[in-house]
CSV table of C-alpha atoms in Angstrom, one decimal:
chain,number,residue,atom,x,y,z
U,232,UNK,CA,-53.0,112.4,56.3
U,233,UNK,CA,-50.2,114.4,54.5
U,234,UNK,CA,-49.8,114.2,50.8
U,235,UNK,CA,-46.4,112.5,51.4
U,236,UNK,CA,-48.1,109.8,53.5
U,237,UNK,CA,-50.7,109.3,50.8
U,238,UNK,CA,-48.0,108.7,48.3
U,239,UNK,CA,-46.1,106.3,50.5
U,240,UNK,CA,-49.2,104.3,51.1
U,241,UNK,CA,-49.9,104.2,47.4
U,242,UNK,CA,-46.4,103.0,46.5
U,243,UNK,CA,-46.5,100.3,49.2
U,244,UNK,CA,-49.7,99.0,47.6
U,245,UNK,CA,-47.9,99.0,44.3
U,246,UNK,CA,-45.0,97.1,45.8
U,247,UNK,CA,-47.4,94.3,46.8
U,248,UNK,CA,-48.5,93.8,43.2
U,249,UNK,CA,-44.9,94.0,42.0
U,250,UNK,CA,-44.2,91.2,44.6
U,251,UNK,CA,-46.9,89.1,43.0
U,252,UNK,CA,-45.6,89.8,39.5
U,253,UNK,CA,-42.1,88.8,40.6
U,254,UNK,CA,-43.3,85.5,42.0
U,255,UNK,CA,-45.3,84.7,38.8
U,256,UNK,CA,-42.1,85.4,36.8
U,257,UNK,CA,-40.0,83.2,39.0
U,258,UNK,CA,-42.5,80.3,38.8
U,259,UNK,CA,-42.7,80.6,35.0
U,260,UNK,CA,-38.9,80.2,34.8
U,261,UNK,CA,-38.6,77.4,37.5
U,262,UNK,CA,-41.8,75.4,37.8
U,263,UNK,CA,-44.4,76.1,35.2
U,264,UNK,CA,-45.2,73.4,32.6
U,265,UNK,CA,-44.8,74.4,29.0
U,266,UNK,CA,-48.6,74.2,28.5
U,267,UNK,CA,-49.2,77.0,31.0
U,268,UNK,CA,-47.3,79.6,28.9
U,269,UNK,CA,-50.3,81.2,27.1
U,270,UNK,CA,-52.5,81.5,30.2
U,271,UNK,CA,-49.6,82.8,32.3
U,272,UNK,CA,-48.7,85.4,29.6
U,273,UNK,CA,-52.2,86.7,29.6
U,274,UNK,CA,-52.4,86.8,33.4
U,275,UNK,CA,-49.1,88.6,33.7
U,276,UNK,CA,-50.1,91.1,31.0
U,277,UNK,CA,-53.3,91.8,32.9
U,278,UNK,CA,-51.3,92.3,36.1
U,279,UNK,CA,-48.9,94.6,34.2
U,280,UNK,CA,-51.8,96.7,33.0
U,281,UNK,CA,-53.2,96.9,36.5
U,282,UNK,CA,-49.9,98.0,37.9
U,283,UNK,CA,-49.6,100.6,35.2
U,284,UNK,CA,-53.0,102.0,36.0
U,285,UNK,CA,-52.1,102.2,39.7
U,286,UNK,CA,-48.9,103.9,38.7
U,287,UNK,CA,-50.6,106.6,36.6
U,288,UNK,CA,-53.7,107.5,38.6
U,289,UNK,CA,-54.6,111.1,38.0
U,290,UNK,CA,-54.6,112.2,41.7
U,291,UNK,CA,-50.9,111.4,41.9
U,292,UNK,CA,-49.9,114.6,40.1
U,293,UNK,CA,-51.8,116.7,42.7
U,294,UNK,CA,-50.3,114.7,45.6
U,295,UNK,CA,-46.8,115.2,44.2
U,296,UNK,CA,-47.3,118.9,43.8
U,297,UNK,CA,-48.6,119.3,47.4
U,298,UNK,CA,-46.1,117.0,48.9
U,299,UNK,CA,-43.2,119.1,47.6
U,300,UNK,CA,-44.5,122.0,49.6
U,301,UNK,CA,-44.8,120.1,52.9
U,302,UNK,CA,-42.2,120.5,55.7
U,303,UNK,CA,-40.7,117.7,57.8
U,304,UNK,CA,-39.8,117.6,61.5
U,305,UNK,CA,-36.0,117.1,61.5
U,306,UNK,CA,-33.2,117.7,59.0
U,307,UNK,CA,-32.4,114.0,58.6
U,308,UNK,CA,-36.1,113.2,58.2
U,309,UNK,CA,-36.4,115.9,55.6
U,310,UNK,CA,-33.4,114.6,53.7
U,311,UNK,CA,-34.7,111.1,53.6
U,312,UNK,CA,-38.2,112.1,52.7
U,313,UNK,CA,-37.0,114.4,49.9
U,314,UNK,CA,-35.1,111.5,48.5
U,315,UNK,CA,-38.1,109.2,48.9
U,316,UNK,CA,-40.3,111.8,47.1
U,317,UNK,CA,-37.7,112.1,44.3
U,318,UNK,CA,-37.7,108.4,43.7
U,319,UNK,CA,-41.5,108.0,43.8
U,320,UNK,CA,-41.8,110.9,41.4
U,321,UNK,CA,-39.2,109.4,39.1
U,322,UNK,CA,-41.2,106.2,38.9
U,323,UNK,CA,-44.4,108.0,38.4
U,324,UNK,CA,-42.9,110.1,35.5
U,325,UNK,CA,-41.5,106.9,33.9
U,326,UNK,CA,-44.9,105.2,34.1
U,327,UNK,CA,-47.0,108.1,32.8
U,328,UNK,CA,-44.9,108.4,29.7
U,329,UNK,CA,-45.9,105.0,28.3
U,330,UNK,CA,-49.6,104.3,27.2
U,331,UNK,CA,-51.4,101.4,28.7
U,332,UNK,CA,-52.0,99.6,25.5
U,333,UNK,CA,-48.3,99.5,24.8
U,334,UNK,CA,-47.5,98.1,28.2
U,335,UNK,CA,-50.0,95.3,27.6
U,336,UNK,CA,-48.7,94.6,24.1
U,337,UNK,CA,-45.1,94.5,25.3
U,338,UNK,CA,-46.0,92.1,28.2
U,339,UNK,CA,-47.7,89.7,25.9
U,340,UNK,CA,-45.1,89.9,23.1
U,341,UNK,CA,-42.2,89.5,25.7
U,342,UNK,CA,-43.8,86.5,27.4
U,343,UNK,CA,-44.5,84.8,24.1
U,344,UNK,CA,-41.0,85.4,22.8
U,345,UNK,CA,-39.2,84.4,26.0
U,346,UNK,CA,-41.1,81.2,26.4
U,347,UNK,CA,-40.6,80.1,22.8
U,348,UNK,CA,-36.9,81.1,23.0
U,349,UNK,CA,-36.3,78.4,25.6
U,350,UNK,CA,-36.8,75.6,23.0
U,351,UNK,CA,-35.9,77.7,19.9
U,352,UNK,CA,-32.4,78.4,21.3
U,353,UNK,CA,-31.7,74.7,21.8
U,354,UNK,CA,-32.9,74.0,18.3
U,355,UNK,CA,-30.7,76.9,16.8
U,356,UNK,CA,-34.0,78.1,15.3
U,357,UNK,CA,-33.3,81.7,14.3
U,358,UNK,CA,-36.2,81.7,11.8
U,359,UNK,CA,-38.8,80.8,14.5
U,360,UNK,CA,-37.2,83.2,17.0
U,361,UNK,CA,-37.1,86.1,14.6
U,362,UNK,CA,-40.9,86.0,14.0
U,363,UNK,CA,-41.6,86.6,17.7
U,364,UNK,CA,-38.6,88.9,18.3
U,365,UNK,CA,-39.6,91.2,15.4
U,366,UNK,CA,-42.7,92.3,17.5
U,367,UNK,CA,-40.6,92.8,20.6
U,368,UNK,CA,-38.1,95.0,18.8
U,369,UNK,CA,-40.9,97.0,17.2
U,370,UNK,CA,-42.7,97.7,20.5
U,371,UNK,CA,-39.4,98.5,22.2
U,372,UNK,CA,-38.6,101.1,19.5
U,373,UNK,CA,-42.0,102.6,20.0
U,374,UNK,CA,-41.5,102.8,23.7
U,375,UNK,CA,-38.0,104.3,23.2
U,376,UNK,CA,-39.3,107.0,20.9
U,377,UNK,CA,-42.1,107.9,23.3
U,378,UNK,CA,-39.7,108.1,26.2
U,379,UNK,CA,-37.1,110.0,24.2
U,380,UNK,CA,-39.7,112.6,23.1
U,381,UNK,CA,-40.9,113.1,26.7
U,382,UNK,CA,-37.5,113.3,28.3
U,383,UNK,CA,-35.6,115.1,25.6
U,384,UNK,CA,-33.3,112.2,25.0
U,385,UNK,CA,-32.4,110.0,22.0
U,386,UNK,CA,-34.4,106.7,21.9
U,387,UNK,CA,-31.6,104.6,23.3
U,388,UNK,CA,-30.7,107.1,26.0
U,389,UNK,CA,-34.3,107.0,27.1
U,390,UNK,CA,-34.1,103.2,27.5
U,391,UNK,CA,-30.7,103.5,29.4
U,392,UNK,CA,-32.4,105.9,31.8
U,393,UNK,CA,-34.7,103.1,32.9
U,394,UNK,CA,-31.8,101.1,34.2
U,395,UNK,CA,-29.0,103.6,34.7
U,396,UNK,CA,-30.4,107.0,35.7
U,397,UNK,CA,-28.1,109.8,34.5
U,398,UNK,CA,-26.0,107.5,32.2
U,399,UNK,CA,-25.9,108.5,28.5
U,400,UNK,CA,-24.6,107.0,25.3
U,401,UNK,CA,-22.0,109.7,25.1
U,402,UNK,CA,-20.5,108.7,28.5
U,403,UNK,CA,-20.7,105.0,27.6
U,404,UNK,CA,-19.1,105.5,24.2
U,405,UNK,CA,-16.2,107.3,25.9
U,406,UNK,CA,-15.8,104.7,28.6
U,407,UNK,CA,-16.0,101.6,26.3
U,408,UNK,CA,-13.9,103.2,23.6
U,409,UNK,CA,-11.1,103.5,26.2
U,410,UNK,CA,-11.5,99.9,27.3
U,411,UNK,CA,-11.3,98.7,23.7
U,412,UNK,CA,-7.9,100.4,23.4
U,413,UNK,CA,-6.2,98.2,26.1
U,414,UNK,CA,-8.4,95.1,26.6
U,415,UNK,CA,-7.5,93.2,23.4
U,416,UNK,CA,-3.8,93.5,24.1
U,417,UNK,CA,-4.3,92.5,27.7
U,418,UNK,CA,-6.3,89.4,26.7
U,419,UNK,CA,-3.5,88.4,24.3
U,420,UNK,CA,-0.8,88.9,26.9
U,421,UNK,CA,-2.6,86.8,29.4
U,422,UNK,CA,-3.4,84.0,26.9
U,423,UNK,CA,0.4,83.9,26.1
U,424,UNK,CA,1.2,83.8,29.8
U,425,UNK,CA,-1.2,81.0,30.5
U,426,UNK,CA,-0.1,78.8,27.6
U,427,UNK,CA,2.7,77.4,29.7
U,428,UNK,CA,0.5,76.7,32.7
U,429,UNK,CA,-1.0,73.2,33.2
U,430,UNK,CA,-4.6,72.8,34.3
U,431,UNK,CA,-6.4,69.7,35.2
U,432,UNK,CA,-10.1,70.1,34.2
U,433,UNK,CA,-13.0,68.3,35.9
U,434,UNK,CA,-13.9,64.9,34.4
U,435,UNK,CA,-16.6,62.4,35.3
U,436,UNK,CA,-20.1,63.0,36.5
U,437,UNK,CA,-21.1,65.6,39.1
U,438,UNK,CA,-24.7,65.0,40.0
U,439,UNK,CA,-27.1,68.0,40.1
U,440,UNK,CA,-28.1,67.1,43.7
U,441,UNK,CA,-24.6,67.2,45.0
U,442,UNK,CA,-23.9,70.4,43.1
U,443,UNK,CA,-26.9,72.0,44.7
U,444,UNK,CA,-25.8,70.8,48.2
U,445,UNK,CA,-22.4,72.3,47.5
U,446,UNK,CA,-23.9,75.6,46.4
U,447,UNK,CA,-26.0,75.8,49.6
U,448,UNK,CA,-22.8,75.4,51.6
U,449,UNK,CA,-21.2,78.3,49.8
U,450,UNK,CA,-24.3,80.4,50.3
U,451,UNK,CA,-24.0,79.8,54.0
U,452,UNK,CA,-20.4,81.0,53.9
U,453,UNK,CA,-21.7,84.1,52.1
U,454,UNK,CA,-24.3,84.6,54.9
U,455,UNK,CA,-27.3,84.2,52.7
U,456,UNK,CA,-30.5,84.5,54.7
U,457,UNK,CA,-32.4,81.2,54.0
U,458,UNK,CA,-35.4,82.4,56.1
U,459,UNK,CA,-35.9,85.0,53.4
U,460,UNK,CA,-34.8,83.2,50.2
U,461,UNK,CA,-34.1,80.0,48.3
U,462,UNK,CA,-32.1,78.4,45.5
U,463,UNK,CA,-33.6,76.7,42.4
U,464,UNK,CA,-32.8,75.7,38.9
U,465,UNK,CA,-33.7,77.4,35.6
U,466,UNK,CA,-32.6,77.7,32.0
U,467,UNK,CA,-30.9,81.1,32.6
U,468,UNK,CA,-29.5,82.0,36.1
U,469,UNK,CA,-31.2,85.0,37.8
U,470,UNK,CA,-32.1,86.6,41.1
U,471,UNK,CA,-35.7,87.6,41.5
U,472,UNK,CA,-38.4,88.0,44.1
U,473,UNK,CA,-38.4,90.7,46.8
U,474,UNK,CA,-36.0,91.5,49.7
U,475,UNK,CA,-38.0,89.4,52.2
U,476,UNK,CA,-38.3,86.5,49.7
U,477,UNK,CA,-35.3,86.4,47.4
U,478,UNK,CA,-35.3,83.7,44.7
U,479,UNK,CA,-32.0,82.8,43.0
U,480,UNK,CA,-31.4,80.2,40.3
U,481,UNK,CA,-28.5,78.6,38.5
U,482,UNK,CA,-28.2,76.0,35.8
U,483,UNK,CA,-26.2,72.7,36.2
U,484,UNK,CA,-24.0,70.7,33.9
U,485,UNK,CA,-23.3,67.2,35.3
U,486,UNK,CA,-20.1,67.1,33.4
U,487,UNK,CA,-18.7,70.2,35.1
U,488,UNK,CA,-19.5,71.7,38.5
U,489,UNK,CA,-17.4,74.9,38.0
U,490,UNK,CA,-19.8,77.2,36.2
U,491,UNK,CA,-22.8,76.5,38.3
U,492,UNK,CA,-20.9,77.0,41.6
U,493,UNK,CA,-19.6,80.4,40.6
U,494,UNK,CA,-23.0,81.3,39.2
U,495,UNK,CA,-24.4,80.7,42.7
U,496,UNK,CA,-21.8,83.0,44.1
U,497,UNK,CA,-22.7,85.7,41.6
U,498,UNK,CA,-26.5,85.4,42.2
U,499,UNK,CA,-25.9,85.4,46.0
U,500,UNK,CA,-24.3,88.8,45.6
U,501,UNK,CA,-27.5,90.1,44.1
U,502,UNK,CA,-29.5,88.4,46.9
U,503,UNK,CA,-27.4,89.8,49.7
U,504,UNK,CA,-27.9,93.3,48.3
U,505,UNK,CA,-31.7,92.7,48.2
U,506,UNK,CA,-31.7,91.3,51.7
U,507,UNK,CA,-29.6,94.2,53.0
U,508,UNK,CA,-31.8,97.0,51.7
U,509,UNK,CA,-33.1,99.2,54.5
U,510,UNK,CA,-36.2,97.9,56.2
U,511,UNK,CA,-37.4,101.4,57.0
U,512,UNK,CA,-38.0,102.0,53.3
U,513,UNK,CA,-39.5,98.6,52.4
U,514,UNK,CA,-42.0,98.8,49.7
U,515,UNK,CA,-40.9,102.3,48.6
U,516,UNK,CA,-38.8,103.2,45.5
U,517,UNK,CA,-36.2,104.9,47.7
U,518,UNK,CA,-35.7,101.5,49.3
U,519,UNK,CA,-34.9,99.7,46.0
U,520,UNK,CA,-31.4,99.2,44.4
U,521,UNK,CA,-29.9,102.5,43.1
U,522,UNK,CA,-29.4,101.2,39.5
U,523,UNK,CA,-28.8,98.0,37.7
U,524,UNK,CA,-25.1,98.9,37.5
U,525,UNK,CA,-25.0,99.2,41.3
U,526,UNK,CA,-27.0,95.9,41.6
U,527,UNK,CA,-24.5,94.2,39.3
U,528,UNK,CA,-21.6,95.7,41.3
U,529,UNK,CA,-22.8,93.5,44.2
U,530,UNK,CA,-23.0,90.2,42.2
U,531,UNK,CA,-19.7,91.0,40.5
U,532,UNK,CA,-18.0,92.0,43.8
U,533,UNK,CA,-19.1,88.6,45.2
U,534,UNK,CA,-18.0,86.7,42.1
U,535,UNK,CA,-15.0,88.5,40.9
U,536,UNK,CA,-13.4,90.5,43.8
U,537,UNK,CA,-14.1,87.8,46.4
U,538,UNK,CA,-15.1,84.6,44.6
U,539,UNK,CA,-12.2,84.3,42.3
U,540,UNK,CA,-9.6,85.5,44.8
U,541,UNK,CA,-7.0,83.0,46.1
U,542,UNK,CA,-8.3,82.9,49.7
U,543,UNK,CA,-11.9,82.3,48.6
U,544,UNK,CA,-10.8,79.6,46.2
U,545,UNK,CA,-9.2,77.8,49.2
U,546,UNK,CA,-12.7,77.6,50.7
U,547,UNK,CA,-14.2,76.3,47.4
U,548,UNK,CA,-11.4,73.7,47.2
U,549,UNK,CA,-12.2,72.3,50.7
U,550,UNK,CA,-16.0,72.4,50.3
U,551,UNK,CA,-16.1,70.9,46.8
U,552,UNK,CA,-13.6,68.1,47.7
U,553,UNK,CA,-15.9,67.3,50.7
U,554,UNK,CA,-19.1,67.4,48.6
U,555,UNK,CA,-17.7,65.1,45.9
U,556,UNK,CA,-15.7,62.9,48.3
U,557,UNK,CA,-12.6,63.7,46.2
U,558,UNK,CA,-9.9,64.8,48.6
U,559,UNK,CA,-7.1,63.1,46.7
U,560,UNK,CA,-8.3,64.4,43.3
U,561,UNK,CA,-5.9,67.0,42.0
U,562,UNK,CA,-8.8,68.8,40.3
U,563,UNK,CA,-9.8,70.1,43.7
U,564,UNK,CA,-6.4,71.3,44.8
U,565,UNK,CA,-6.4,75.0,45.6
U,566,UNK,CA,-3.8,75.9,43.0
U,567,UNK,CA,-5.5,74.0,40.3
U,568,UNK,CA,-9.0,75.3,41.1
U,569,UNK,CA,-7.6,78.9,41.1
U,570,UNK,CA,-6.2,78.3,37.7
U,571,UNK,CA,-9.5,77.0,36.5
U,572,UNK,CA,-11.4,80.0,37.8
U,573,UNK,CA,-8.9,82.5,36.4
U,574,UNK,CA,-8.4,80.7,33.1
U,575,UNK,CA,-8.8,83.1,30.1
U,576,UNK,CA,-10.4,81.7,27.0
U,577,UNK,CA,-12.1,83.3,24.0
U,578,UNK,CA,-15.6,81.7,24.1
U,579,UNK,CA,-19.1,82.2,22.7
U,580,UNK,CA,-21.2,82.4,25.9
U,581,UNK,CA,-21.3,85.5,27.9
U,582,UNK,CA,-22.5,84.0,31.2
U,583,UNK,CA,-19.7,81.4,31.0
U,584,UNK,CA,-17.0,84.0,30.0
U,585,UNK,CA,-14.0,84.6,32.2
U,586,UNK,CA,-13.5,87.9,33.9
U,587,UNK,CA,-11.1,89.3,31.3
U,588,UNK,CA,-13.1,88.6,28.1
U,589,UNK,CA,-16.5,89.4,29.7
U,590,UNK,CA,-16.3,93.1,28.9
U,591,UNK,CA,-15.9,92.3,25.2
U,592,UNK,CA,-19.2,90.5,25.2
U,593,UNK,CA,-21.0,93.4,27.0
U,594,UNK,CA,-19.5,96.1,24.8
U,595,UNK,CA,-20.5,94.3,21.7
U,596,UNK,CA,-24.1,93.9,22.9
U,597,UNK,CA,-24.2,97.5,23.9
U,598,UNK,CA,-23.2,98.6,20.4
U,599,UNK,CA,-25.7,96.4,18.7
U,600,UNK,CA,-28.7,97.3,20.9
U,601,UNK,CA,-27.8,101.0,20.8
U,602,UNK,CA,-27.9,101.0,17.0
U,603,UNK,CA,-31.0,98.7,16.9
U,604,UNK,CA,-33.1,101.0,19.2
U,605,UNK,CA,-31.9,104.1,17.4
U,606,UNK,CA,-32.9,102.7,14.1
U,607,UNK,CA,-29.4,102.5,12.6
U,608,UNK,CA,-29.8,98.7,12.0
U,609,UNK,CA,-32.7,96.3,11.7
U,610,UNK,CA,-33.3,93.2,13.8
U,611,UNK,CA,-32.6,91.0,10.8
U,612,UNK,CA,-29.1,92.5,10.7
U,613,UNK,CA,-28.2,91.3,14.2
U,614,UNK,CA,-26.9,87.7,13.4
U,615,UNK,CA,-24.4,89.0,10.7
U,616,UNK,CA,-23.4,91.9,12.9
U,617,UNK,CA,-22.9,89.7,15.9
U,618,UNK,CA,-20.6,87.4,13.8
U,619,UNK,CA,-18.7,90.4,12.6
U,620,UNK,CA,-18.2,91.9,16.1
U,621,UNK,CA,-17.3,88.5,17.6
U,622,UNK,CA,-14.6,88.1,15.0
U,623,UNK,CA,-13.3,91.6,15.7
U,624,UNK,CA,-13.3,91.4,19.5
U,625,UNK,CA,-12.6,87.7,20.2
U,626,UNK,CA,-11.5,86.2,16.9
U,627,UNK,CA,-14.3,83.6,16.7
U,628,UNK,CA,-17.2,83.2,14.3
U,629,UNK,CA,-20.9,82.7,15.1
U,630,UNK,CA,-22.1,82.4,11.5
U,631,UNK,CA,-25.2,80.2,11.5
U,632,UNK,CA,-24.6,79.4,15.2
U,633,UNK,CA,-27.5,81.4,16.6
U,634,UNK,CA,-27.9,79.6,19.9
U,635,UNK,CA,-24.3,80.5,20.9
U,636,UNK,CA,-24.6,83.8,19.2
U,637,UNK,CA,-27.4,86.4,19.2
U,638,UNK,CA,-29.9,84.0,20.7
U,639,UNK,CA,-27.9,83.1,23.8
U,640,UNK,CA,-29.2,85.7,26.2
U,641,UNK,CA,-32.7,86.2,27.7
U,642,UNK,CA,-32.6,90.0,28.1
U,643,UNK,CA,-33.7,91.0,24.5
U,644,UNK,CA,-36.5,88.4,24.4
U,645,UNK,CA,-38.7,90.7,26.6
U,646,UNK,CA,-37.3,94.0,25.4
U,647,UNK,CA,-34.8,94.8,28.1
U,648,UNK,CA,-32.8,97.1,25.9
U,649,UNK,CA,-30.4,99.4,27.7
U,650,UNK,CA,-29.5,96.8,30.4
U,651,UNK,CA,-26.3,95.2,29.1
U,652,UNK,CA,-24.0,98.2,30.0
U,653,UNK,CA,-24.9,97.6,33.6
U,654,UNK,CA,-22.7,94.4,33.7
U,655,UNK,CA,-19.4,96.2,32.9
U,656,UNK,CA,-20.4,99.3,34.9
U,657,UNK,CA,-20.9,96.9,37.8
U,658,UNK,CA,-17.5,95.2,37.3
U,659,UNK,CA,-15.9,98.7,37.4
U,660,UNK,CA,-17.8,99.7,40.6
U,661,UNK,CA,-16.8,96.4,42.2
U,662,UNK,CA,-13.1,96.9,41.5
U,663,UNK,CA,-13.4,100.5,43.0
U,664,UNK,CA,-15.0,99.2,46.2
U,665,UNK,CA,-12.2,96.7,46.7
U,666,UNK,CA,-9.5,99.3,46.0
U,667,UNK,CA,-11.1,101.5,48.6
U,668,UNK,CA,-11.2,98.7,51.2
U,669,UNK,CA,-7.5,97.9,50.6
U,670,UNK,CA,-6.3,101.5,50.5
U,671,UNK,CA,-8.1,102.7,53.7
U,672,UNK,CA,-6.5,101.1,56.7
U,673,UNK,CA,-9.0,102.8,58.9
U,674,UNK,CA,-11.5,100.1,58.1
U,675,UNK,CA,-9.5,97.9,60.5
U,676,UNK,CA,-9.4,94.7,58.5
U,677,UNK,CA,-7.3,93.0,55.8
U,678,UNK,CA,-9.4,92.1,52.8
U,679,UNK,CA,-7.6,88.8,51.9
U,680,UNK,CA,-7.2,87.8,55.6
U,681,UNK,CA,-10.9,88.4,56.2
U,682,UNK,CA,-11.7,86.0,53.4
U,683,UNK,CA,-9.1,83.5,54.4
U,684,UNK,CA,-10.4,83.4,58.0
U,685,UNK,CA,-13.9,82.4,56.8
U,686,UNK,CA,-15.4,85.3,58.6
U,687,UNK,CA,-16.4,87.7,55.8
U,688,UNK,CA,-18.3,90.0,58.2
U,689,UNK,CA,-16.0,93.0,57.9
U,690,UNK,CA,-16.4,93.0,54.1
U,691,UNK,CA,-20.2,92.6,54.4
U,692,UNK,CA,-20.3,95.4,57.0
U,693,UNK,CA,-18.6,97.8,54.6
U,694,UNK,CA,-21.0,96.9,51.8
U,695,UNK,CA,-23.9,97.2,54.2
U,696,UNK,CA,-22.8,100.6,55.5
U,697,UNK,CA,-21.9,102.1,52.2
U,698,UNK,CA,-24.1,100.4,49.6
U,699,UNK,CA,-26.9,98.2,50.8
U,700,UNK,CA,-28.3,100.4,53.6
U,701,UNK,CA,-28.2,103.5,51.3
U,702,UNK,CA,-30.5,101.9,48.6
U,703,UNK,CA,-31.7,104.9,46.4
U,704,UNK,CA,-31.2,107.7,49.0
U,705,UNK,CA,-28.5,109.2,46.7
U,706,UNK,CA,-27.9,109.5,43.0
U,707,UNK,CA,-25.5,106.9,41.5
U,708,UNK,CA,-22.6,109.3,41.4
U,709,UNK,CA,-23.3,110.5,44.9
U,710,UNK,CA,-23.5,107.0,46.3
U,711,UNK,CA,-20.2,105.9,44.7
U,712,UNK,CA,-18.4,109.1,45.8
U,713,UNK,CA,-19.6,108.8,49.4
U,714,UNK,CA,-18.4,105.2,49.5
U,715,UNK,CA,-15.1,105.5,47.7
U,716,UNK,CA,-14.2,109.2,47.6
U,717,UNK,CA,-14.7,109.6,43.9
U,718,UNK,CA,-17.2,108.9,41.1
U,719,UNK,CA,-16.7,105.9,38.7
U,720,UNK,CA,-13.0,105.6,37.8
U,721,UNK,CA,-12.3,102.8,35.4
U,722,UNK,CA,-8.6,102.9,36.3
U,723,UNK,CA,-9.3,100.6,39.3
U,724,UNK,CA,-10.9,98.0,37.0
U,725,UNK,CA,-7.9,97.9,34.7
U,726,UNK,CA,-5.4,97.7,37.6
U,727,UNK,CA,-7.4,94.9,39.1
U,728,UNK,CA,-7.3,92.9,35.9
U,729,UNK,CA,-3.6,93.5,35.3
U,730,UNK,CA,-2.8,92.7,38.9
U,731,UNK,CA,-4.7,89.4,39.0
U,732,UNK,CA,-3.8,88.1,35.5
U,733,UNK,CA,-0.3,89.4,34.9
């Protein structure tokens, strides 16, 4: 057996344990009773340690060294296997940096903080949350320093590298500083434009069961593979599991079906990416999503580029009117539903934010977590800083409103620092994909007409050919350039927003 084959066998074994871990996490969010938290936290911590031990076994260094000297049969095979070897080695290097005791401590602290957060957020209990989160932040800073020293990066850049390989604070600062020069004015212009528009908002009761049934119909339109996935309910919407068993969730409000429905469209984008990853590389790092930004580009392409477009809203109008038996209700009229889904409003909650104000939420979180991990601020500074930045970016205050302020998101509860930039990077990539589809007539289809017809296959084929099937065969810049002819260009994002909203 070649050293490369030894490595692929080892990483496929690792993938089985990661599969089990993903299912435990999904169950904890969807089904687990509150009394199971402590035992589940300990079990997941034990599993995390076992995965870490497998990821850092001493023989791996020798196998990598030998595999890099081996030759392959064909040029294509050599290219693919070199990419596979690169991604396995990247994961190995990431794992060997962090000591085992830190991995276990982070898993326990994160599980404890996240579980308590579910009730603490509802109670607006910053004091209780802060006691648990203090440990999460301390351990994350320790990890960031260790990673930074090993990789020659600043602490926050080292955390960014986990989610967005090759992305740096310097590049994000430049990108987001530019967005901040035009986004506030654009928001104000759109708000002024929309003041004269009349919108009929949903009223009454929309049962959870009917909302779920409607969501399943929309998932069928988006060609979700139900033989390899399912939809459930959780406190915070997410997509988890593995490509052959994708679990997505949403949360329902029986007074308003709008957010849950679009949340399902968003999570289905993640799921279709997972389900479309190449089977030939199943269980290997090279067969995984390229980066979190690319992963988010799929959910945001589904939600923003397709889901909030006029032709897609026409489908939602028909399906929702059918589901709620409300064909004569003006709420479900195409024009009204489009206005609802493109309504701009300065609000507290990121996951409920409209497409236009959403980047403001992300940029604010990026700036806070960057300074928190780099030691510029302390975790106790976050509530006041959050309030200050919300006032500056969206003109609203979160003073003493922790559940709608710094406690609203789940990501920081388990130390996922460095993740938030992925959301706006994903939105930018998604706009660039659509611009490419529209500009290149050689694709042989009209974007809006494909959606209007109800046969979205041409769009999905482009995504499959250019993004899903490529997994991690290329670096992020190479992947985007091969798909669109250029690396990330935020001009497409700005043009998309101006075109849709003005």
